[in-house]
Amino acid sequence: MTLLALENVDVFYGDLQAIFGVNLHIDQGEAVALIGANGAGKSTLLRAMIGLTAARHGTVRLDGHDITRERCDLVARRGVAIVPEGRRLFASLTVEENLLMGAARARPGPWTLDAVFALFPAMREFRHHNAAELSGGQQQMVAVGRALLTNPRLLLCDELSLGLAPKVVGEIYACFAGIRATGVSIILVEQDIVRARSASNRLYCLLKGRVTLEGASDAVSLDAISQAYFGERRQ
Amino acid sequence: MSYVEAVLNGLMVGGLYGLFGLGLALAFGIMRIVNIAHGEFVVLAAYLGVTLLAVTPLPLPVVIVVVAIAAFALGWTLQATMLNRVLGPNPVPAMVITMGLSIVLRNVLVKLYGANIQSIDIGPLQTMGLAFGGLSIGLLPMLIFAIAVVLFVGVNLLLTRTTIGRAFRAAADDYEILETLGFNRRRIYNAALGLAVALSAVAGLLLAMRSSFSPFSGVERLLIAFEVVIIGGLGSLRGCFLGGLFLGVVQVVGLKLYPNSGPLFGHLAFFVVLLLRQSNLGSFLAWGRK
C-alpha cells in the first residue's frame, strides 16, 4: 500500500526552481534510497515531503491525504519525521531534552525513551551532556532517536553518513534493521551509493532536480547508476 | 541612610530591573524580536494596577495576578495578530511595529490618565520597615525583591522542566526542526511573548509601588531593560538577574552620593561595562598609533 506519493512536484526557492516534475512513491514498510550529486535537489525534495518548503506545483499525498501545502507541524503529526542533514540538534539542550522534544508531540507507538536507549545503548552514558559537546557520531544517534520518538510512519534520513567515520556510519546503519522491524518506511538520502543500495529496496537517482533513474536496488547496475548520477552518455 | 542600606536597597530594586531585562531577553532570544514597546507595557501595567485598585475592591495580591494575566493575554495577542506576520530573517519590521505601538500606547495613556506623575498608594505597607543591626529596611522593598527572586526561579524551572519551556529554548536554537517534531512555532511564539510581557508587567506594577511614573516613563524603563540585557549577556537568566542587581546598586548608591543624579550613574556604569567589554583594547590602541 502506498504511504507517500509525489506527483509532478515542482519546488522553488524564491524564483529558483530546484525540483522539476518529480514523481516518487514509497510503500508501507519500504526503504527507498534517494541518490544524486551535490545540488541535485535531494534535500529539497525531503523538505517538500515534510512541509518545510511546500511544493509549488503537483501534489504530495500521505496515505491518500493531500498534504502539499499543509503546515510542517501538522504533517509531522500525521507521522512524517526527519533526521536533517548536519543533524541540527538543539544546541542549548541536553541530549535527553533533545529526545524529550521528539517525544512531546509524539503519536502513539513503540518508540519510547527506553526503546531509543535500547537501540543506542551508548546514549545512556551521555544523556545529560549538552548536545553541542558530542562527537558527530553521537550527535547522529541523538538525531535519529529524536526523530524516532515522534513514532513516525515515514522516516526521512538526510545524509546520515555526512562527516562521520566509516565505522560509526556502519554502527548507525546496523540499527536500521531494528527500526524497519517496527514497520517504519524510510527514505534515505545518501551520497554513498554502495551503502544506499544495500540499505534500500528501491532507489531513485536525481540529477539537477529531475529523476533520471528509478528501480529495485539490487536490479539496477552500477553502470546505469553512474550514467544517471552524472548525466553522461554511455560510450 | 547608610551606604550598607543603599546597597541593600539597590539590590532590591535591582531584582525588578532584572525582570525588565528578562522580558526583553526572552522576546529577543526566542523570536529575535526587539520589543521597543517593552517600556510602554511596563507603564501600562502600572496604570492598569492603579485603576484596578481604585475602582475595584480587589486586594493587592489579586490585582498583581490579574495584571499578569491581562499582560500575558496582551503579549499573546500582539504576537498572534501582528508579529507573527513579519517573521523572518529581517528584524526591522517587528521593530517598526513595536515602535509604532509604543507611540500609540503612550498617547492613549496621556489621553486617559493625563500627563501627570502618578504613584500607587498601597496603604501602611508602604512605610513599614524592619530594623536590625542598626539598619532599617523597608518591608515593601523586601517583599518586592522576594517576588522578583521567586519569578526568576519560576522561569528557570519553566525553561528546564516543562515541555513549553524546552520548546522556547529549542525554538531559539532551530525553529524548523522544532516544527518537524510537531510543534506549532507560532503558538510557541505567542506564549513566549505572553510570558515576556507578563513578567515585565508584574515588575512594572511592583516598581510603581516604590516610585512614581507617568505615561512617558516607558522609555526610561526600556533603557534599563536594554542595559540589563547587555550587561548580563543575552540568553542568560542568571546574567539578567545579576545585571539587574548591578544596575540597581549603582543607581541607588549614586543617588545617595548625589541626590539629583537620577539614573545618571546607572547609565555611566553601563557605559563603563561596554568599554571594558572591548577586549581588543590593545589593538584599538595600536590602531591609534598608526
Coordinates of C-alpha atoms in Angstrom, one line a residue:
Chain A
M1 CA 0.0 0.0 0.0
T2 CA 1.4 3.4 -1.0
L3 CA 2.3 5.6 2.1
L4 CA 3.6 8.7 0.4
A5 CA 3.3 9.7 -3.2
L6 CA 4.6 12.7 -5.1
E7 CA 3.0 13.6 -8.4
N8 CA 4.6 16.0 -10.8
V9 CA 6.2 18.0 -8.0
D10 CA 7.9 21.3 -8.7
V11 CA 9.8 23.0 -5.8
F12 CA 11.1 26.5 -5.9
Y13 CA 13.4 28.6 -3.7
G14 CA 12.1 32.1 -4.5
D15 CA 12.4 32.3 -8.2
L16 CA 14.8 29.5 -8.5
Q17 CA 13.4 26.1 -9.4
A18 CA 15.1 23.2 -7.7
I19 CA 12.8 20.3 -8.4
F20 CA 11.2 19.6 -11.8
G21 CA 8.1 17.4 -12.1
V22 CA 9.2 14.6 -9.8
N23 CA 7.1 11.5 -9.4
L24 CA 8.0 9.3 -6.5
H25 CA 6.3 6.9 -4.2
I26 CA 7.1 4.7 -1.2
D27 CA 5.1 1.8 0.2
Q28 CA 4.4 0.9 3.8
G29 CA 7.4 -0.7 5.4
E30 CA 9.6 0.0 2.3
A31 CA 13.1 1.6 2.3
V32 CA 13.8 3.9 -0.6
A33 CA 17.1 5.5 -1.4
L34 CA 17.5 8.9 -3.0
I35 CA 20.9 9.3 -4.6
G36 CA 22.4 12.1 -6.6
A37 CA 25.3 14.6 -6.7
N38 CA 25.5 17.7 -4.6
G39 CA 22.8 20.2 -5.6
A40 CA 20.7 17.5 -7.3
G41 CA 17.7 18.5 -5.1
K42 CA 17.6 15.6 -2.7
S43 CA 17.3 17.6 0.5
T44 CA 14.9 20.0 -1.2
L45 CA 12.7 17.0 -2.1
L46 CA 12.7 15.9 1.6
R47 CA 11.7 19.4 2.6
A48 CA 8.7 19.3 0.3
M49 CA 7.7 15.9 1.8
I50 CA 7.6 17.2 5.4
G51 CA 6.2 20.7 4.5
L52 CA 9.2 22.8 5.3
T53 CA 9.3 24.1 1.7
A54 CA 5.9 23.5 0.1
A55 CA 5.8 22.2 -3.5
R56 CA 4.6 25.0 -5.8
H57 CA 3.0 22.6 -8.4
G58 CA 2.0 19.0 -8.2
T59 CA 0.7 17.1 -5.2
V60 CA 2.2 15.3 -2.2
R61 CA -0.1 12.7 -0.7
L62 CA 0.4 10.9 2.6
D63 CA -1.9 7.9 2.9
G64 CA -4.2 9.5 0.4
H65 CA -4.4 12.9 2.1
D66 CA -3.2 15.8 0.1
I67 CA -0.5 17.4 2.3
T68 CA 1.1 19.5 -0.4
R69 CA 0.5 22.8 1.4
E70 CA -0.1 21.6 4.9
R71 CA 2.0 23.2 7.7
C72 CA 5.1 21.3 8.7
D73 CA 4.0 20.6 12.2
L74 CA 0.7 19.1 11.0
V75 CA 2.5 16.9 8.5
A76 CA 4.8 15.8 11.3
R77 CA 1.8 14.9 13.5
R78 CA 0.5 12.7 10.6
G79 CA 3.6 10.7 11.0
V80 CA 6.5 12.1 9.0
A81 CA 9.8 12.7 10.8
I82 CA 13.2 13.9 9.5
V83 CA 16.8 13.3 10.5
P84 CA 18.1 16.5 9.0
E85 CA 21.3 17.0 7.1
G86 CA 24.0 18.1 9.6
R87 CA 21.9 16.6 12.4
R88 CA 20.7 20.0 13.7
L89 CA 20.4 19.1 17.4
F90 CA 19.1 21.8 19.7
A91 CA 22.5 23.0 20.9
S92 CA 21.5 24.6 24.2
L93 CA 19.5 21.5 25.3
T94 CA 20.9 18.3 26.8
V95 CA 20.7 15.0 24.9
E96 CA 17.8 13.9 27.0
E97 CA 16.0 17.2 26.5
N98 CA 16.5 16.9 22.7
L99 CA 14.9 13.4 22.9
L100 CA 12.1 14.7 25.0
M101 CA 11.3 17.3 22.3
G102 CA 10.8 14.4 19.9
A103 CA 8.5 12.6 22.4
A104 CA 6.5 15.7 23.4
R105 CA 4.1 15.7 20.4
A106 CA 4.5 12.1 19.5
R107 CA 1.9 9.8 18.0
P108 CA 1.2 6.6 20.0
G109 CA 3.7 3.9 19.1
P110 CA 6.5 1.6 20.1
W111 CA 9.3 4.3 20.4
T112 CA 9.9 5.5 24.0
L113 CA 12.9 6.9 25.6
D114 CA 13.8 3.4 26.9
A115 CA 13.4 1.9 23.4
V116 CA 15.7 4.5 22.0
F117 CA 18.3 3.9 24.7
A118 CA 18.0 0.2 23.9
L119 CA 18.7 0.9 20.3
F120 CA 21.7 3.1 21.1
P121 CA 22.9 1.9 24.5
A122 CA 25.9 4.3 24.5
M123 CA 23.4 7.2 24.6
R124 CA 22.6 6.5 28.2
E125 CA 26.1 7.5 29.1
F126 CA 25.9 11.0 27.7
R127 CA 22.2 11.6 28.1
H128 CA 22.9 14.6 30.4
H129 CA 25.6 16.1 28.2
N130 CA 24.9 19.2 26.2
A131 CA 24.1 18.3 22.6
A132 CA 26.9 20.7 21.4
E133 CA 29.6 18.7 23.3
L134 CA 29.0 15.4 21.5
S135 CA 31.0 13.9 18.7
G136 CA 29.5 13.7 15.2
G137 CA 28.5 10.0 15.6
Q138 CA 26.9 10.6 19.0
Q139 CA 25.0 13.6 17.6
Q140 CA 23.7 11.5 14.7
M141 CA 22.4 8.9 17.1
V142 CA 20.6 11.6 19.0
A143 CA 19.1 13.0 15.8
V144 CA 17.9 9.6 14.8
G145 CA 16.5 8.9 18.3
R146 CA 14.8 12.3 18.4
A147 CA 13.0 11.6 15.1
L148 CA 12.1 8.1 16.1
L149 CA 10.5 9.3 19.3
T150 CA 7.7 11.0 17.3
N151 CA 6.8 7.5 16.3
P152 CA 6.8 8.2 12.6
R153 CA 5.3 6.1 9.8
L154 CA 7.8 7.6 7.4
L155 CA 11.3 8.5 8.4
L156 CA 13.3 10.8 6.2
C157 CA 17.1 10.5 6.7
D158 CA 19.2 13.1 5.1
E159 CA 22.9 12.1 4.7
L160 CA 23.4 10.1 7.8
S161 CA 27.0 9.5 6.9
L162 CA 28.0 13.1 6.4
G163 CA 31.2 13.8 8.1
L164 CA 31.3 10.6 10.1
A165 CA 34.0 7.9 10.3
P166 CA 33.1 4.7 8.2
K167 CA 33.0 2.6 11.4
V168 CA 30.4 5.0 13.0
V169 CA 28.3 5.0 9.8
G170 CA 28.3 1.3 9.9
E171 CA 27.0 1.3 13.5
I172 CA 24.2 3.6 12.6
Y173 CA 23.2 1.7 9.6
A174 CA 23.3 -1.5 11.6
C175 CA 20.4 -0.1 13.6
F176 CA 18.2 0.2 10.5
A177 CA 17.1 -3.4 10.7
G178 CA 15.7 -2.8 14.2
I179 CA 14.0 0.4 13.0
R180 CA 12.4 -1.2 10.0
A181 CA 11.2 -4.1 12.0
T182 CA 8.7 -1.7 13.7
G183 CA 7.1 -1.1 10.3
V184 CA 8.6 2.3 9.6
S185 CA 9.1 3.3 6.0
I186 CA 12.4 5.0 5.3
I187 CA 13.5 7.4 2.7
L188 CA 17.3 7.6 2.7
V189 CA 19.3 10.4 1.1
E190 CA 22.8 9.2 0.7
Q191 CA 26.0 10.1 -1.2
D192 CA 27.5 6.7 -0.6
I193 CA 25.9 4.7 -3.4
V194 CA 27.0 1.3 -2.3
R195 CA 25.5 1.8 1.2
A196 CA 22.4 3.3 -0.3
R197 CA 21.8 0.3 -2.5
S198 CA 22.4 -2.2 0.3
A199 CA 20.1 -0.4 2.7
S200 CA 17.1 0.1 0.4
N201 CA 14.5 -1.9 -1.6
R202 CA 14.3 0.6 -4.4
L203 CA 16.2 3.7 -5.4
Y204 CA 15.7 6.9 -7.3
C205 CA 18.6 8.9 -8.8
L206 CA 18.2 12.7 -9.0
L207 CA 20.1 14.9 -11.5
K208 CA 19.6 18.6 -11.5
G209 CA 16.1 18.3 -9.9
R210 CA 14.8 15.5 -12.1
V211 CA 14.5 11.8 -11.6
T212 CA 17.0 10.1 -14.0
L213 CA 16.8 6.6 -12.8
E214 CA 14.3 4.5 -10.7
G215 CA 14.3 0.8 -9.9
A216 CA 14.9 -2.0 -7.5
S217 CA 18.1 -1.5 -5.7
D218 CA 19.5 -5.0 -6.4
A219 CA 18.5 -4.8 -10.1
V220 CA 19.9 -1.5 -11.3
S221 CA 23.5 -1.8 -12.4
L222 CA 26.3 0.4 -11.2
D223 CA 26.8 1.4 -14.8
A224 CA 23.2 2.7 -15.1
I225 CA 23.6 4.5 -11.8
S226 CA 26.7 6.3 -12.8
Q227 CA 25.1 7.4 -16.0
A228 CA 22.0 8.7 -14.2
Y229 CA 24.2 10.2 -11.5
F230 CA 26.5 12.2 -13.7
G231 CA 24.2 12.5 -16.8
E232 CA 26.8 11.2 -19.1
R233 CA 26.0 9.4 -22.4
R234 CA 27.2 5.9 -22.4
Q235 CA 30.1 5.3 -24.9
Chain B
M1 CA 20.6 56.1 55.2
S2 CA 24.0 54.4 55.4
Y3 CA 25.8 53.0 52.4
V4 CA 25.0 49.5 53.5
E5 CA 21.4 50.4 53.4
A6 CA 21.9 51.9 50.0
V7 CA 23.5 48.8 48.7
L8 CA 20.7 46.6 50.1
N9 CA 18.1 48.9 48.6
G10 CA 19.9 48.8 45.3
L11 CA 19.8 45.1 45.3
M12 CA 16.1 45.1 46.0
V13 CA 15.2 47.5 43.2
G14 CA 17.8 45.6 41.0
G15 CA 15.6 42.5 41.2
L16 CA 12.9 44.4 39.4
Y17 CA 15.4 45.7 36.8
G18 CA 16.4 42.1 36.2
L19 CA 12.8 41.3 35.5
F20 CA 12.6 44.1 33.0
G21 CA 15.6 42.7 31.2
L22 CA 14.3 39.2 31.4
G23 CA 11.2 40.2 29.5
L24 CA 13.2 41.8 26.8
A25 CA 15.7 39.0 26.6
L26 CA 13.1 36.3 26.3
A27 CA 11.5 38.0 23.3
F28 CA 14.8 38.6 21.6
G29 CA 16.3 35.2 22.4
I30 CA 13.3 33.2 21.2
M31 CA 11.8 35.2 18.4
R32 CA 14.7 37.6 17.6
I33 CA 12.2 40.4 18.2
V34 CA 13.5 43.7 19.7
N35 CA 10.4 44.8 21.5
I36 CA 10.6 48.6 21.5
A37 CA 7.2 48.8 23.2
H38 CA 8.6 46.9 26.2
G39 CA 8.8 50.0 28.4
E40 CA 5.2 51.1 27.5
F41 CA 3.9 47.7 28.5
V42 CA 5.7 48.1 31.9
V43 CA 4.0 51.5 32.4
L44 CA 0.6 50.2 31.1
A45 CA 0.7 47.6 33.8
A46 CA 1.2 50.2 36.4
Y47 CA -1.8 52.2 35.2
L48 CA -3.9 49.1 35.0
G49 CA -2.9 48.4 38.6
V50 CA -3.8 51.9 39.7
T51 CA -7.2 51.6 38.0
L52 CA -8.0 48.2 39.4
L53 CA -7.1 49.3 42.9
A54 CA -9.2 52.5 42.6
V55 CA -12.3 51.1 41.0
T56 CA -12.5 47.5 42.4
P57 CA -12.3 46.2 45.9
L58 CA -9.7 43.6 44.9
P59 CA -6.8 43.2 47.3
L60 CA -3.3 44.0 46.1
P61 CA -2.1 40.3 45.5
V62 CA -5.1 39.6 43.4
V63 CA -4.5 42.8 41.4
I64 CA -1.0 41.7 40.7
V65 CA -2.3 38.3 39.4
V66 CA -5.0 40.0 37.3
V67 CA -2.4 42.4 35.8
A68 CA -0.1 39.5 35.0
I69 CA -2.9 37.5 33.3
A70 CA -4.0 40.6 31.3
A71 CA -0.4 41.2 30.2
F72 CA 0.0 37.6 29.1
A73 CA -3.1 37.9 27.0
L74 CA -1.9 41.2 25.6
G75 CA 1.5 39.7 24.7
W76 CA -0.1 36.7 23.2
T77 CA -2.5 38.8 21.1
L78 CA 0.3 41.1 19.9
Q79 CA 2.3 38.2 18.7
A80 CA -0.6 36.3 17.2
T81 CA -2.2 39.2 15.3
M82 CA 0.9 41.3 14.3
L83 CA 4.3 40.0 15.0
N84 CA 3.7 36.5 13.5
R85 CA 3.0 38.2 10.2
V86 CA 6.5 39.6 9.9
L87 CA 8.5 36.5 11.0
G88 CA 11.7 36.1 9.0
P89 CA 15.4 36.9 8.9
N90 CA 14.8 40.6 8.9
P91 CA 14.3 42.0 12.4
V92 CA 13.3 45.5 11.3
P93 CA 9.6 45.1 10.5
A94 CA 8.9 43.8 14.1
M95 CA 10.9 46.7 15.5
V96 CA 8.9 49.2 13.4
I97 CA 5.6 47.6 14.6
T98 CA 6.6 47.7 18.3
M99 CA 7.9 51.2 17.9
G100 CA 4.6 52.3 16.4
L101 CA 2.8 50.5 19.1
S102 CA 4.8 52.3 21.8
I103 CA 3.8 55.7 20.4
V104 CA 0.2 54.7 20.3
L105 CA 0.2 53.3 23.9
R106 CA 2.0 56.4 25.2
N107 CA -0.6 58.7 23.7
V108 CA -3.5 56.6 24.8
L109 CA -2.2 56.7 28.3
V110 CA -1.9 60.5 28.2
K111 CA -5.4 60.8 26.8
L112 CA -6.9 58.5 29.5
Y113 CA -4.9 59.5 32.6
G114 CA -3.3 62.8 31.7
A115 CA 0.4 63.5 31.7
N116 CA 0.8 63.9 35.4
I117 CA 3.1 61.9 37.5
Q118 CA 1.3 59.2 39.5
S119 CA 2.1 56.7 42.1
I120 CA 0.3 53.7 43.6
D121 CA -0.9 54.1 47.2
I122 CA -1.0 50.7 48.9
G123 CA -1.6 51.9 52.5
P124 CA 0.5 51.3 55.6
L125 CA 2.7 48.6 54.0
Q126 CA 4.4 51.4 52.0
T127 CA 6.1 52.8 55.1
M128 CA 6.6 49.7 57.3
G129 CA 10.2 48.7 57.9
L130 CA 12.3 46.3 59.8
A131 CA 15.2 47.3 61.9
F132 CA 18.1 45.0 62.6
G133 CA 21.7 45.6 63.5
G134 CA 21.3 49.4 63.1
L135 CA 19.9 49.1 59.6
S136 CA 16.4 49.8 58.7
I137 CA 15.0 48.2 55.6
G138 CA 11.5 48.7 54.2
L139 CA 9.2 45.8 54.3
L140 CA 7.8 46.6 50.9
P141 CA 11.2 46.5 49.0
M142 CA 11.9 43.2 50.7
L143 CA 8.6 41.7 49.6
I144 CA 9.1 43.0 46.1
F145 CA 12.6 41.6 46.0
A146 CA 11.3 38.2 47.2
I147 CA 8.7 38.2 44.4
A148 CA 11.4 39.0 41.8
V149 CA 13.5 36.1 43.1
V150 CA 10.5 33.8 43.0
L151 CA 9.7 34.8 39.4
F152 CA 13.3 34.2 38.3
V153 CA 13.4 30.8 39.9
G154 CA 10.0 30.0 38.4
V155 CA 11.1 31.0 34.9
N156 CA 14.2 28.9 35.4
L157 CA 12.1 25.9 36.3
L158 CA 9.7 26.5 33.4
L159 CA 12.6 26.6 30.9
T160 CA 14.2 23.5 32.2
R161 CA 11.4 21.3 33.5
T162 CA 8.4 21.8 31.2
T163 CA 7.8 21.0 27.6
I164 CA 6.8 24.5 26.7
G165 CA 9.9 25.9 28.4
R166 CA 12.1 23.4 26.5
A167 CA 10.3 24.4 23.3
F168 CA 11.1 28.0 24.0
R169 CA 14.8 27.1 24.1
A170 CA 14.6 24.8 21.2
A171 CA 12.8 27.4 19.1
A172 CA 15.7 29.8 19.8
D173 CA 18.1 27.1 18.6
D174 CA 16.4 25.8 15.4
Y175 CA 12.7 26.5 14.9
E176 CA 12.5 24.5 11.7
I177 CA 13.5 21.3 13.4
L178 CA 11.0 22.1 16.2
E179 CA 8.3 22.2 13.6
T180 CA 9.3 18.9 12.2
L181 CA 8.7 17.4 15.7
G182 CA 5.1 18.6 15.6
F183 CA 5.3 21.9 17.4
N184 CA 3.4 24.9 16.1
R185 CA 6.0 27.5 16.0
R186 CA 3.5 30.4 16.1
R187 CA 1.8 29.1 19.2
I188 CA 5.1 28.9 21.0
Y189 CA 6.0 32.4 20.0
N190 CA 2.6 33.6 21.3
A191 CA 3.2 32.0 24.6
A192 CA 6.8 33.4 24.8
L193 CA 5.7 37.0 24.2
G194 CA 2.8 36.5 26.6
L195 CA 5.3 35.4 29.3
A196 CA 7.8 38.2 28.4
V197 CA 5.1 40.9 28.7
A198 CA 3.6 39.3 31.9
L199 CA 7.0 39.3 33.6
S200 CA 7.6 42.9 32.7
A201 CA 4.1 43.9 33.7
V202 CA 4.5 42.4 37.2
A203 CA 7.9 44.2 37.5
G204 CA 6.3 47.4 36.3
L205 CA 3.5 47.2 38.8
L206 CA 5.8 46.5 41.7
L207 CA 8.2 49.3 40.7
A208 CA 5.2 51.6 40.6
M209 CA 4.6 50.9 44.3
R210 CA 8.1 52.2 45.1
S211 CA 8.4 55.1 42.7
S212 CA 6.3 57.4 40.6
F213 CA 5.5 57.0 37.0
S214 CA 3.9 58.9 34.1
P215 CA 2.9 57.9 30.5
F216 CA 6.4 58.9 29.5
S217 CA 8.3 56.6 31.9
G218 CA 8.3 53.8 29.3
V219 CA 11.4 55.0 27.5
E220 CA 13.4 55.0 30.7
R221 CA 12.2 51.5 31.7
L222 CA 13.1 50.3 28.2
L223 CA 16.6 51.8 28.6
I224 CA 17.0 49.9 31.9
A225 CA 15.9 46.7 30.3
F226 CA 18.4 47.1 27.4
E227 CA 21.2 47.9 29.8
V228 CA 20.4 44.9 32.0
V229 CA 20.4 42.6 29.0
I230 CA 23.6 43.9 27.6
I231 CA 25.4 43.9 30.9
G232 CA 24.1 40.4 31.8
G233 CA 24.6 38.9 28.4
L234 CA 21.9 37.8 26.1
G235 CA 20.2 34.4 26.7
S236 CA 21.3 34.0 30.3
L237 CA 18.8 34.0 33.1
R238 CA 21.5 34.5 35.7
G239 CA 23.0 37.2 33.7
C240 CA 19.8 39.1 33.6
F241 CA 19.4 38.8 37.4
L242 CA 22.9 39.9 38.2
G243 CA 22.8 42.6 35.6
G244 CA 19.7 44.0 37.2
L245 CA 21.2 43.8 40.7
F246 CA 24.4 45.6 39.5
L247 CA 22.4 48.4 37.8
G248 CA 20.2 48.8 40.9
V249 CA 23.0 49.0 43.3
V250 CA 25.0 51.5 41.2
Q251 CA 21.9 53.7 40.8
V252 CA 20.8 53.8 44.4
V253 CA 24.4 54.3 45.7
G254 CA 24.8 57.0 43.1
L255 CA 21.6 58.7 44.3
K256 CA 22.9 58.6 47.8
L257 CA 26.2 60.4 46.7
Y258 CA 24.4 62.9 44.5
P259 CA 20.7 63.1 45.2
N260 CA 20.0 64.9 42.0
S261 CA 21.8 62.5 39.7
G262 CA 18.7 60.5 38.8
P263 CA 19.6 57.5 36.6
L264 CA 22.9 59.0 35.6
F265 CA 25.1 56.6 37.5
G266 CA 23.4 53.6 36.1
H267 CA 23.9 54.8 32.6
L268 CA 27.6 55.7 33.4
A269 CA 28.1 52.2 34.8
F270 CA 26.6 50.7 31.7
F271 CA 29.0 52.8 29.6
V272 CA 32.0 51.6 31.6
V273 CA 30.9 48.0 31.2
L274 CA 30.6 48.5 27.4
L275 CA 34.2 49.9 27.4
L276 CA 35.6 47.1 29.5
R277 CA 33.9 44.6 27.2
Q278 CA 36.1 45.8 24.4
S279 CA 38.6 43.0 24.9
N280 CA 40.6 44.2 21.8
L281 CA 41.5 47.4 23.7
G282 CA 45.2 46.7 22.8
S283 CA 44.5 46.5 19.1
F284 CA 42.5 49.7 19.3
L285 CA 45.5 51.5 20.8
A286 CA 47.8 50.0 18.2
W287 CA 45.4 51.3 15.5
G288 CA 45.5 54.7 17.1
R289 CA 49.3 54.8 16.7
K290 CA 49.3 54.1 13.1

